[in-house]
PDB file of C-alpha atoms in Angstrom:
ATOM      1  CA  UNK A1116     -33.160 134.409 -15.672  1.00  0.00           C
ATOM      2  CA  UNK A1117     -36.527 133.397 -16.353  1.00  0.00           C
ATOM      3  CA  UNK A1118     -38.973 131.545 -19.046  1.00  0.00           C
ATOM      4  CA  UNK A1119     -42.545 133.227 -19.427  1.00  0.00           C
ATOM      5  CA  UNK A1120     -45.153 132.438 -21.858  1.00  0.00           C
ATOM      6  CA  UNK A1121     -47.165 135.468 -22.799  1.00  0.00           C
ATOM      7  CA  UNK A1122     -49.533 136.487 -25.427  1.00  0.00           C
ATOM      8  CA  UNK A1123     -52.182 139.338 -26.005  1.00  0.00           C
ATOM      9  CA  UNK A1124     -55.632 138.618 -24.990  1.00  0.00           C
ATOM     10  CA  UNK A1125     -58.662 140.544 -26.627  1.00  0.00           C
ATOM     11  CA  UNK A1126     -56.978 142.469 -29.372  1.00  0.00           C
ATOM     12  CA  UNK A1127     -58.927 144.331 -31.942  1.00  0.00           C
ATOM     13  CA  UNK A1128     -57.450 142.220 -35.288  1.00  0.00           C
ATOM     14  CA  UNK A1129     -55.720 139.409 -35.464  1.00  0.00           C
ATOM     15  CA  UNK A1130     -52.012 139.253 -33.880  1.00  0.00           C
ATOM     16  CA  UNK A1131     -49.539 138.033 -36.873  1.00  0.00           C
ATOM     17  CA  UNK A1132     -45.990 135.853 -35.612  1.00  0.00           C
ATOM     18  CA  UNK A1133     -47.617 135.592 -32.022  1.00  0.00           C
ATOM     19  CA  UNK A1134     -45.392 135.173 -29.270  1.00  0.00           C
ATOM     20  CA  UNK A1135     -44.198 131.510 -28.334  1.00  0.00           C
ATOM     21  CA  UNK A1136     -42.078 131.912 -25.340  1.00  0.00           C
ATOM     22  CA  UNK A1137     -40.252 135.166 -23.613  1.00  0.00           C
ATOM     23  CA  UNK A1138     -36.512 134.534 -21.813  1.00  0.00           C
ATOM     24  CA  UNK A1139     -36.261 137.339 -19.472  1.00  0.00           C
ATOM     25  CA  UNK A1140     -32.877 138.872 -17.504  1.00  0.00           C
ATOM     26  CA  UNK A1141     -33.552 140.165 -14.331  1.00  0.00           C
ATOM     27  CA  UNK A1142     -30.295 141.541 -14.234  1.00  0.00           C
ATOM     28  CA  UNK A1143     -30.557 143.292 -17.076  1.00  0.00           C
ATOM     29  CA  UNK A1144     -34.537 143.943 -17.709  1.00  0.00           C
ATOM     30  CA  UNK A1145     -33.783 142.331 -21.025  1.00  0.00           C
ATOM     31  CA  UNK A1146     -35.935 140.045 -22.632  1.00  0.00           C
ATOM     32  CA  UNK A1147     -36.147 137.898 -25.862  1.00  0.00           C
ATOM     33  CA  UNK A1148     -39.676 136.685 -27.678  1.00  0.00           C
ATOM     34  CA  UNK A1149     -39.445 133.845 -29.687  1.00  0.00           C
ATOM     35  CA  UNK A1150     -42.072 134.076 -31.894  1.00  0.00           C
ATOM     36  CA  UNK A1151     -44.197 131.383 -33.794  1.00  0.00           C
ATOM     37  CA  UNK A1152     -42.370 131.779 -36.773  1.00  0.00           C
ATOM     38  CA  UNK A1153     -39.517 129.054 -35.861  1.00  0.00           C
ATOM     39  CA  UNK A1154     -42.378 126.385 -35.844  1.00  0.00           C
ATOM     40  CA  UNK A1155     -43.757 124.372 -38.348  1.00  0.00           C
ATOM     41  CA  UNK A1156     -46.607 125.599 -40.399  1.00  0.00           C
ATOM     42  CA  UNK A1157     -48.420 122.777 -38.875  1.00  0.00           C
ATOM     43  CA  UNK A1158     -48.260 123.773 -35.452  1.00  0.00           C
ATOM     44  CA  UNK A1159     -49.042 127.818 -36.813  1.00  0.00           C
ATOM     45  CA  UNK A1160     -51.867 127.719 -39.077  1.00  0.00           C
ATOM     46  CA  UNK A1161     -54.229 126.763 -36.393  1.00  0.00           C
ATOM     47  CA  UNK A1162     -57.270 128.135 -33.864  1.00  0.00           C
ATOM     48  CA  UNK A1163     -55.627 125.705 -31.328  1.00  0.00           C
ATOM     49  CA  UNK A1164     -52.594 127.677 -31.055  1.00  0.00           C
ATOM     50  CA  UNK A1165     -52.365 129.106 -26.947  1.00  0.00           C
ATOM     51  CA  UNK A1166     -48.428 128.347 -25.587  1.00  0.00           C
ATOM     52  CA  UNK A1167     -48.968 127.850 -21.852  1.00  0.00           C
ATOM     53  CA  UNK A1168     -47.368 125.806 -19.195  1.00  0.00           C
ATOM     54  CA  UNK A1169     -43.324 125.689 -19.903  1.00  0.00           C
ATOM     55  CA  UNK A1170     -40.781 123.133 -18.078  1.00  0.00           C
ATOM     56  CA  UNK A1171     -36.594 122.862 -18.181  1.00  0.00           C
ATOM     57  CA  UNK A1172     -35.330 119.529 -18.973  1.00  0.00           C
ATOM     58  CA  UNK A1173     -32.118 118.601 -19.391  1.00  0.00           C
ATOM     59  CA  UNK A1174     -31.246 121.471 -20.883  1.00  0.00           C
ATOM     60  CA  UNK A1175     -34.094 122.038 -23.165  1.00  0.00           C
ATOM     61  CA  UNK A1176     -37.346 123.636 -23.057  1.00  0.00           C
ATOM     62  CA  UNK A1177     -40.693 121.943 -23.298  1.00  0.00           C
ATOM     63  CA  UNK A1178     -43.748 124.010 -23.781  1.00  0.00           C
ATOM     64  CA  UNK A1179     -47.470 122.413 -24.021  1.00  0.00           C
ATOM     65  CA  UNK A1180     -49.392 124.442 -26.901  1.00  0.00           C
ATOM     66  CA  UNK A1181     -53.069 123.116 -27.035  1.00  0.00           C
ATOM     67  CA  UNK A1182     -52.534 119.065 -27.835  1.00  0.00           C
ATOM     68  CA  UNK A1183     -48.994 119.629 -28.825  1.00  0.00           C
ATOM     69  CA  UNK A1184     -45.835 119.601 -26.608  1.00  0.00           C
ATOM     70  CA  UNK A1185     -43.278 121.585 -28.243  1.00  0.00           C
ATOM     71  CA  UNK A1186     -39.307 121.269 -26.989  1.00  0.00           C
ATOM     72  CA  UNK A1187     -36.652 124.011 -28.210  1.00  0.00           C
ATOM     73  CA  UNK A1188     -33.330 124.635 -27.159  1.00  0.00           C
ATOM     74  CA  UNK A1189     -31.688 126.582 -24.605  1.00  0.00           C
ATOM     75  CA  UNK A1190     -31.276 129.013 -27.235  1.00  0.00           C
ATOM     76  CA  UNK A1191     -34.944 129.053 -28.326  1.00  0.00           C
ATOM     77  CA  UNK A1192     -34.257 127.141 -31.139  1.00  0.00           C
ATOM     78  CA  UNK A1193     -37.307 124.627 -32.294  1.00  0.00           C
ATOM     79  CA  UNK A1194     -35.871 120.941 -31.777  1.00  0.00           C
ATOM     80  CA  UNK A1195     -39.178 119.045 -32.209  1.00  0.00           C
ATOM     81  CA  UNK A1196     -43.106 118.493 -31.213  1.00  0.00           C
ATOM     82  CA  UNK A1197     -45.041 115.754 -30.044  1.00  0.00           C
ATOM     83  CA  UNK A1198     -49.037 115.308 -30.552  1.00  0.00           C
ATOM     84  CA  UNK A1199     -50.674 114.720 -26.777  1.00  0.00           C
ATOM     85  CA  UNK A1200     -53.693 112.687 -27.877  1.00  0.00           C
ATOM     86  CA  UNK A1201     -56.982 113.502 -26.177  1.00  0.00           C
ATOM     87  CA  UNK A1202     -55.660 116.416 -24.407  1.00  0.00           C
ATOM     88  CA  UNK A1203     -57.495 120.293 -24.242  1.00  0.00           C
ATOM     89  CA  UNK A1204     -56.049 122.673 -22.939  1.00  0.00           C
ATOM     90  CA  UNK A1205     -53.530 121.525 -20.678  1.00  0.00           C
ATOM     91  CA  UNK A1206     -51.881 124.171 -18.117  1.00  0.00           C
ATOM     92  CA  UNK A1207     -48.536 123.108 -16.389  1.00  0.00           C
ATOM     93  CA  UNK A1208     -46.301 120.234 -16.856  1.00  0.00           C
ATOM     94  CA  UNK A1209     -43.958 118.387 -15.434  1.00  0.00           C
ATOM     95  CA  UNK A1210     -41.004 116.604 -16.550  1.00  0.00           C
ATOM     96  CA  UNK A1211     -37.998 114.533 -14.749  1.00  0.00           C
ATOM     97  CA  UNK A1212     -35.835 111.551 -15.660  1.00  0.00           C
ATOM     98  CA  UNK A1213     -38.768 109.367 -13.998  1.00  0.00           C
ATOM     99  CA  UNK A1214     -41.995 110.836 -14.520  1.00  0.00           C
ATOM    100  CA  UNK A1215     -43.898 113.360 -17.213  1.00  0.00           C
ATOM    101  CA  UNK A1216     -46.940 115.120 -15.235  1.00  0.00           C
ATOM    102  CA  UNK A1217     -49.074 117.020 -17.775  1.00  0.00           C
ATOM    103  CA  UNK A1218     -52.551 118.856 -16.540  1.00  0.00           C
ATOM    104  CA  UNK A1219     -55.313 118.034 -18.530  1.00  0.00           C
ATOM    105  CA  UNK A1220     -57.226 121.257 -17.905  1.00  0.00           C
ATOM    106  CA  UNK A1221     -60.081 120.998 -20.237  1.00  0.00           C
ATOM    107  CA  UNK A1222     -60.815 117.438 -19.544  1.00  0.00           C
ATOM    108  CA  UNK A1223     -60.347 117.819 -15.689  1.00  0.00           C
ATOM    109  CA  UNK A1224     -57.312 115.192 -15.667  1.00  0.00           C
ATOM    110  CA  UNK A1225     -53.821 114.964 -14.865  1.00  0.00           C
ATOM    111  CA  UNK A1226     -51.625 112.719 -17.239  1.00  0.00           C
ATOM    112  CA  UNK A1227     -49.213 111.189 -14.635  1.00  0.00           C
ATOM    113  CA  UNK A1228     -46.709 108.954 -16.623  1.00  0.00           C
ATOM    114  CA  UNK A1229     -49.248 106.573 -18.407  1.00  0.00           C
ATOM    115  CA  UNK A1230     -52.171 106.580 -15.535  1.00  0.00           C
ATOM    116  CA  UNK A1231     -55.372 109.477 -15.739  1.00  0.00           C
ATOM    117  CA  UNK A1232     -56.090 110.787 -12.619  1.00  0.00           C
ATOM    118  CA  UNK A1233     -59.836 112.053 -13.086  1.00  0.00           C
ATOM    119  CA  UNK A1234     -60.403 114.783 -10.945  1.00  0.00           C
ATOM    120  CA  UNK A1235     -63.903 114.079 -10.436  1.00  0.00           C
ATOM    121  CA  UNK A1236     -63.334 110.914  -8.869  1.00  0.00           C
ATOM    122  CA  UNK A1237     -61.262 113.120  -5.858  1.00  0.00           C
ATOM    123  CA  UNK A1238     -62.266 112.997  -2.245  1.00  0.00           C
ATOM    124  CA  UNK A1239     -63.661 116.682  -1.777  1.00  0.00           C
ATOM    125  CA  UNK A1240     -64.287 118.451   1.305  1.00  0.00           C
ATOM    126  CA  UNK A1241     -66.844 121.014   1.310  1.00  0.00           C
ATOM    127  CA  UNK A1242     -70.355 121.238   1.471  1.00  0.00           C
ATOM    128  CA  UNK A1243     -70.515 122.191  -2.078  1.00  0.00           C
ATOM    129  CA  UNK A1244     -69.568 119.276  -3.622  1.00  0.00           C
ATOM    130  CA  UNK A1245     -72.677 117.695  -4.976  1.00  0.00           C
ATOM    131  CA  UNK A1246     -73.869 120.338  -7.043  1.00  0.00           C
ATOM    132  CA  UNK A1247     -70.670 121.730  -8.193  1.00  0.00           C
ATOM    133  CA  UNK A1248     -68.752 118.654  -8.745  1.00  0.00           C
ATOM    134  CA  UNK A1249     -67.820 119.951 -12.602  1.00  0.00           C
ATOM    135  CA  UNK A1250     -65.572 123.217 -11.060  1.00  0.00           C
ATOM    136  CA  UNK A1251     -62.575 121.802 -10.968  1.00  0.00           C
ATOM    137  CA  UNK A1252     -60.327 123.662 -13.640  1.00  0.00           C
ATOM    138  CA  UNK A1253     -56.835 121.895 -12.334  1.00  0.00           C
ATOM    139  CA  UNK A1254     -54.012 124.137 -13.145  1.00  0.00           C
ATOM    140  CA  UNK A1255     -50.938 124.134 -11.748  1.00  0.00           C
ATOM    141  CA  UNK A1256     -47.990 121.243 -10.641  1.00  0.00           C
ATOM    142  CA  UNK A1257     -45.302 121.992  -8.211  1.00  0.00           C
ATOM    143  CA  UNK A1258     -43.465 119.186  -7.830  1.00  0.00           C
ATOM    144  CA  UNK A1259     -41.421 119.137  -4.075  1.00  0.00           C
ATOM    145  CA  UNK A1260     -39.721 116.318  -2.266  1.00  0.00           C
ATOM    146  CA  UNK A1261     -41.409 113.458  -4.103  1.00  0.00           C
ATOM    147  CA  UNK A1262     -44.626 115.272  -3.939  1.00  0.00           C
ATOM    148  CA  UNK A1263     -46.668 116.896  -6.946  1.00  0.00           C
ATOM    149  CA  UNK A1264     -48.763 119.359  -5.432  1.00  0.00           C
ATOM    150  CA  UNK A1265     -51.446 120.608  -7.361  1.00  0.00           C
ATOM    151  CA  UNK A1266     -54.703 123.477  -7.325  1.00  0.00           C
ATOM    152  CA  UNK A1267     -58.248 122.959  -8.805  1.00  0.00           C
ATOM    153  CA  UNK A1268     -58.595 126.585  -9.869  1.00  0.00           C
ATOM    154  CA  UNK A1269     -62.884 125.783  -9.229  1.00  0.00           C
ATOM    155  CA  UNK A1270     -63.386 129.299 -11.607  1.00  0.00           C
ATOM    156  CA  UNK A1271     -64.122 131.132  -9.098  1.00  0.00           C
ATOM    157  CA  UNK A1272     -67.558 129.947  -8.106  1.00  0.00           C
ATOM    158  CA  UNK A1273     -65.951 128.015  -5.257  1.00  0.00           C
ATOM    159  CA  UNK A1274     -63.096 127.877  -3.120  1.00  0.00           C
ATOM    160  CA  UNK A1275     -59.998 126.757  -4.642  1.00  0.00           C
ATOM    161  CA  UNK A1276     -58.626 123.036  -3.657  1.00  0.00           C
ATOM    162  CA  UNK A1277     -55.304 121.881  -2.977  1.00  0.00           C
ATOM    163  CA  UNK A1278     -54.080 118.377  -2.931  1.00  0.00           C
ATOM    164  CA  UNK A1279     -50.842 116.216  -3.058  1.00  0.00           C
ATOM    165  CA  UNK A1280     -49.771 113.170  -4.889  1.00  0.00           C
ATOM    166  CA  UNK A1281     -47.357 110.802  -2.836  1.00  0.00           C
ATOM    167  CA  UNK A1282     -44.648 109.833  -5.259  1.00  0.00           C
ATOM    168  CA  UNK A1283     -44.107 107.037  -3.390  1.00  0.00           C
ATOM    169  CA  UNK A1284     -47.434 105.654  -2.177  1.00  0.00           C
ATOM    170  CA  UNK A1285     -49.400 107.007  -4.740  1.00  0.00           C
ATOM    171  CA  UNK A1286     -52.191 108.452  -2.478  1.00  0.00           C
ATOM    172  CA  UNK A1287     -53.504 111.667  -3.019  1.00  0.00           C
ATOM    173  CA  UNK A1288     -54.163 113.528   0.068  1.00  0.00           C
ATOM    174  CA  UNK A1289     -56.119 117.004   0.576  1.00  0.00           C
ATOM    175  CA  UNK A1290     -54.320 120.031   1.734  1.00  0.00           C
ATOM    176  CA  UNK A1291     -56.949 122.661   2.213  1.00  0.00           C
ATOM    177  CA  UNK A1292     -59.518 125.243   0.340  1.00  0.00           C
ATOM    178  CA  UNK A1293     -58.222 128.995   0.185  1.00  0.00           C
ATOM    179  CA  UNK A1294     -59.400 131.534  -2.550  1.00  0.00           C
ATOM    180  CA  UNK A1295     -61.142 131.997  -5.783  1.00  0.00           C
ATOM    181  CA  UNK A1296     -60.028 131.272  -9.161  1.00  0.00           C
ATOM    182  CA  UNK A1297     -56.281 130.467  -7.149  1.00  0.00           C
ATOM    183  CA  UNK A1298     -53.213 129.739  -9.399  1.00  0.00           C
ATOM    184  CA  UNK A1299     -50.457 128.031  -8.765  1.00  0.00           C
ATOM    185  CA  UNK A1300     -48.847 126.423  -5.318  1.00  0.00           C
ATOM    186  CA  UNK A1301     -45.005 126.665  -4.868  1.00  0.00           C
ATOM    187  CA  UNK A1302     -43.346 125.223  -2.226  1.00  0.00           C
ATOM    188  CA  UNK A1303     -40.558 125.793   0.242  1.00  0.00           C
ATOM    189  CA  UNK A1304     -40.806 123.338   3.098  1.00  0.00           C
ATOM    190  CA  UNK A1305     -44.029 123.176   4.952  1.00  0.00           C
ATOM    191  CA  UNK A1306     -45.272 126.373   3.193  1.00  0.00           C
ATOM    192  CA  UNK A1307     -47.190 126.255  -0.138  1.00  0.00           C
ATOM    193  CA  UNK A1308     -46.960 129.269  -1.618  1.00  0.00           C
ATOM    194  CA  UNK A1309     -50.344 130.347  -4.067  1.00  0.00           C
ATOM    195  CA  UNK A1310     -52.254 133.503  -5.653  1.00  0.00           C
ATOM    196  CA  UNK A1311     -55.840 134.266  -4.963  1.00  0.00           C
ATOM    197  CA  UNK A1312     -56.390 135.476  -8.375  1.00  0.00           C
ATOM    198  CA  UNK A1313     -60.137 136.892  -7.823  1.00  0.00           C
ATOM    199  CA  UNK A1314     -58.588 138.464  -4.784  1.00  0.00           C
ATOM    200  CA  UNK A1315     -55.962 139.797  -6.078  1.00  0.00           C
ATOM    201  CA  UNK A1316     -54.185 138.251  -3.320  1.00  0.00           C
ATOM    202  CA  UNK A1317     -50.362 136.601  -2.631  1.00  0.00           C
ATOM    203  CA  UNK A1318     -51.070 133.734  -0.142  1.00  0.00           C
ATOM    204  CA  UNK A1319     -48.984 131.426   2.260  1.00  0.00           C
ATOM    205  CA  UNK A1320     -50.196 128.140   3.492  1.00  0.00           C
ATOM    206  CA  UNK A1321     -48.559 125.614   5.900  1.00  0.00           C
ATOM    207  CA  UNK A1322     -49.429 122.667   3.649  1.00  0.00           C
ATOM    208  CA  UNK A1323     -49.005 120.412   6.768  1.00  0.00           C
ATOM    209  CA  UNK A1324     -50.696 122.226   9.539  1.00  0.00           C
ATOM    210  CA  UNK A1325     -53.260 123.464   6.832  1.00  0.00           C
ATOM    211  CA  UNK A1326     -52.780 127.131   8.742  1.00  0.00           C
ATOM    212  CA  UNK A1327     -53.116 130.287   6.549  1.00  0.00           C
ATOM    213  CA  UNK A1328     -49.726 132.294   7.537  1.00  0.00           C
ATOM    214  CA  UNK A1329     -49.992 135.331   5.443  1.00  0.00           C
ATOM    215  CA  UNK A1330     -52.320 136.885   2.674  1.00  0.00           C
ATOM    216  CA  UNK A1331     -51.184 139.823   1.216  1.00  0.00           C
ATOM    217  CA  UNK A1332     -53.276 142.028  -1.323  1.00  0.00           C
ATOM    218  CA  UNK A1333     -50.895 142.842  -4.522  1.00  0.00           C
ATOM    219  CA  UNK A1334     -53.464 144.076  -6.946  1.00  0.00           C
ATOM    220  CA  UNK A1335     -56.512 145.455  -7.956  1.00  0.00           C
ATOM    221  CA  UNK A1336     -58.433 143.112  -9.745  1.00  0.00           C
ATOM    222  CA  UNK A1337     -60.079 144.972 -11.912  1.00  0.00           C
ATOM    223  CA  UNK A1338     -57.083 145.640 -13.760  1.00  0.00           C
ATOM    224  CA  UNK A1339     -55.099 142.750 -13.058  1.00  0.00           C
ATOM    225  CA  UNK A1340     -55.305 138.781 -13.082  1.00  0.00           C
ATOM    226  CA  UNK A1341     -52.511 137.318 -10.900  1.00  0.00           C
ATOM    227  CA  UNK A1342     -51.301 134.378 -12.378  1.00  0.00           C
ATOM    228  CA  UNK A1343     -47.221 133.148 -12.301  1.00  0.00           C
ATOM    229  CA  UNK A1344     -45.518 131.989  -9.433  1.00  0.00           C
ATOM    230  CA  UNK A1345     -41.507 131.279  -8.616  1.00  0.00           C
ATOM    231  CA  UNK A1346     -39.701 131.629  -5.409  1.00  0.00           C
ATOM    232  CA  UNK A1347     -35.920 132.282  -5.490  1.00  0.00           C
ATOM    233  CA  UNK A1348     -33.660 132.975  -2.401  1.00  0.00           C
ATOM    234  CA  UNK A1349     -34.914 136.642  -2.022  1.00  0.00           C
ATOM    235  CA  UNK A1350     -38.019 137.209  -3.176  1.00  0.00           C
ATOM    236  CA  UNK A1351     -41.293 135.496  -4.690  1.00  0.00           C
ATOM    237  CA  UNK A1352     -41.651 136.593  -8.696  1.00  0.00           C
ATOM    238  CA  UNK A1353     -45.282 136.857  -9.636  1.00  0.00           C
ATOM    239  CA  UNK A1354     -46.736 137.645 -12.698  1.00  0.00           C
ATOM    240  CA  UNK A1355     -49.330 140.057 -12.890  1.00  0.00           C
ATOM    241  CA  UNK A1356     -51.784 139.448 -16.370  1.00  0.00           C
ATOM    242  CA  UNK A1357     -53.074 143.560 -17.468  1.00  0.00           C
ATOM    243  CA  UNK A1358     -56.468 144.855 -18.825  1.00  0.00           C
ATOM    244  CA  UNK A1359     -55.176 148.317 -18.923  1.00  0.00           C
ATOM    245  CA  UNK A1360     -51.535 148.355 -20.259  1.00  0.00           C
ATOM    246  CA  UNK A1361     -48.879 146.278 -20.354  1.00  0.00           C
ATOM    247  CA  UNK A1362     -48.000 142.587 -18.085  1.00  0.00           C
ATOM    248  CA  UNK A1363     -45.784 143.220 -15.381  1.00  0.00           C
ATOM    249  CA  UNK A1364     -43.508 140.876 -13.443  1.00  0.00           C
ATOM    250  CA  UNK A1365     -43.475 141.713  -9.742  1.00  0.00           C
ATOM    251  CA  UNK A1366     -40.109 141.399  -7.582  1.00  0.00           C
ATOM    252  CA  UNK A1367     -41.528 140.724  -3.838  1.00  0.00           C
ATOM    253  CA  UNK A1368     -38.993 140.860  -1.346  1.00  0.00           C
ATOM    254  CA  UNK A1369     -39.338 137.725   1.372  1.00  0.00           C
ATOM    255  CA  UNK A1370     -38.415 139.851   4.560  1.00  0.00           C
ATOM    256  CA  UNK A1371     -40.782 142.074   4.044  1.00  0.00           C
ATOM    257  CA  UNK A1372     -43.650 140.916   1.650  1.00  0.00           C
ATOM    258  CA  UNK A1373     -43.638 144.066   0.042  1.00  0.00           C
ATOM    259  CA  UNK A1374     -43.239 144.589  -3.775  1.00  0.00           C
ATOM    260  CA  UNK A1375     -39.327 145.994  -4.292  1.00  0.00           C
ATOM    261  CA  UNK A1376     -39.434 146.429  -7.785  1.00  0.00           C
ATOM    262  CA  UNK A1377     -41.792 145.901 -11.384  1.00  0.00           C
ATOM    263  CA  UNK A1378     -40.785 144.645 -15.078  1.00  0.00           C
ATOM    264  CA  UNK A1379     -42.958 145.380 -17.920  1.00  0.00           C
ATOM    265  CA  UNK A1380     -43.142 143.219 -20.789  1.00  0.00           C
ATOM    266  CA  UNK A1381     -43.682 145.049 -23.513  1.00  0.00           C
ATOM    267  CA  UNK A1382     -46.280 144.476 -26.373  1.00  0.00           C
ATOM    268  CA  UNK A1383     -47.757 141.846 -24.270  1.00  0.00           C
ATOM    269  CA  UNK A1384     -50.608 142.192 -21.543  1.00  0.00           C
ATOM    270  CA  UNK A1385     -50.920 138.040 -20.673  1.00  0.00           C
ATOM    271  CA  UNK A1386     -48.826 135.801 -18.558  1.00  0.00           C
ATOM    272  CA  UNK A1387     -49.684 132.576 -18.845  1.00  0.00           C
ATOM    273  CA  UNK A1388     -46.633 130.853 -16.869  1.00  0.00           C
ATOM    274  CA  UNK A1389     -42.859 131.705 -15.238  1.00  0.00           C
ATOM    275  CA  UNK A1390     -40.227 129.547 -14.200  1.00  0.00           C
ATOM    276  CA  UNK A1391     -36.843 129.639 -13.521  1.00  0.00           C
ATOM    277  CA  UNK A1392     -34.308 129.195 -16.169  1.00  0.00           C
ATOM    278  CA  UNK A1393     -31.984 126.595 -14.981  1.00  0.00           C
ATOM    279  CA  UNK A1394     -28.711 127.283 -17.342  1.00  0.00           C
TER     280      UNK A1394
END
């Protein structure tokens, strides 16, 4: 079972009780939208309105929309909504008995707990730095044995960053550069796990050794934006944005790297974010 926040990008007229959040049954191909209609009017009648990032927490689901962080339950029921004050379109987030991790995307931040971490201020290491310092675009959280990993997306016009923050020292250390407009970095041990999105390429990384140990093309980009990233005990699930047709949710099988099986979800052509339902 798995959360996904999707929406239609670049339709014709305006898109009335837009999507919210989508709980989809890979054991079925079933899936449910929850639609904007269970929120308030406040949190509707708005240009801000763009679900994204989505996060289990005991037992309920907390979705960032614009400035607002939204929390139903397991059933997709609204519970309540919280106002995230100086924040523009955040991405991912994080949340755990001991820490809330929020991306700051438009401000080029991450909200750890109660202390900004500019991005700006980061240690870089490329030769690009000076004159593209503003690039950054951070976008995606993976948190992993007291570790947040995290990618500076760089749109495209540079290669994509990755960094850790130490949980318990606080440092934040650089990982390595790899791909253009990347989303995402799951992990699973030493290897970070990430999609070259203007590549159109699936991507493993020994975060430790810093070695690139496969890259493997899964679409064309012309018609699709990769973006969606969870790793179960057989295969990596990646979600596959459309300018053609409809989203689709690839299956890739770990032995082999090689895509076993597609879902479509229909009506909708955007992924924005997947992750594993926990109940």
């Amino acid at each position: 079972m798995f959360t996904i926040t999707v929406k239609n990008r670049r339709n014709k007229s305006p898109e009335s009780n837009r999507a919210l959040v989508c709980f989809f049954d890979d054991s079925t191909g079933n899936y449910q939208v929850i639609k904007e209609n269970i929120l308030p009017d406040d949190l509707i009648e708005t240009e801000l309105y763009k679900p994204f990032g989505c996060y289990w927490y005991n037992k309920n689901l907390y979705i960032v929309n614009a400035d607002k962080l939204i929390q139903l339950d397991s059933k997709g029921n609204f519970i309540d909504y919280k106002t995230l004050d100086g924040f523009i379109n955040p991405h991912q987030i994080l949340i755990t008995d001991k820490l809330k991790c929020f991306t700051n995307t438009g401000m080029d931040t991450i909200q750890l707990n109660s202390k900004t971490i500019d991005i700006k201020k980061l240690k870089e290491r490329t030769s690009l730095e000076e004159w593209l310092d503003d690039m950054h675009h951070v976008n995606s959280l993976c948190l992993n044995d007291n570790k947040i990993f995290f990618c500076l997306h760089n749109k495209g016009v540079k290669p994509s960053q990755y960094y850790y923050i130490d949980l318990d020292t606080e440092d934040i250390n650089h990982i390595c550069n790899y791909g253009m407009a990347s989303h995402n970095c799951e992990i699973e041990g030493d290897l970070l796990y990430t999609l070259d999105t203007k590549g159109g390429n699936f991507a493993c990384i020994n975060w430790r050794t810093k070695e690139l140990m496969f890259e493997k093309k899964l679409a064309d980009i012309r018609f699709h934006f990769l973006r969606g990233l969870q790793i179960t005990d057989r295969y990596f699930i990646v979600g596959a944005s459309s300018s053609i047709g409809r989203a689709e949710i690839f299956y890739i099988n770990k032995e082999t790297t090689e895509i076993d099986r597609k879902y479509y979800v229909a009506g909708y052509n955007t992924i924005l974010d997947i992750k594993s339902n926990p109940l």
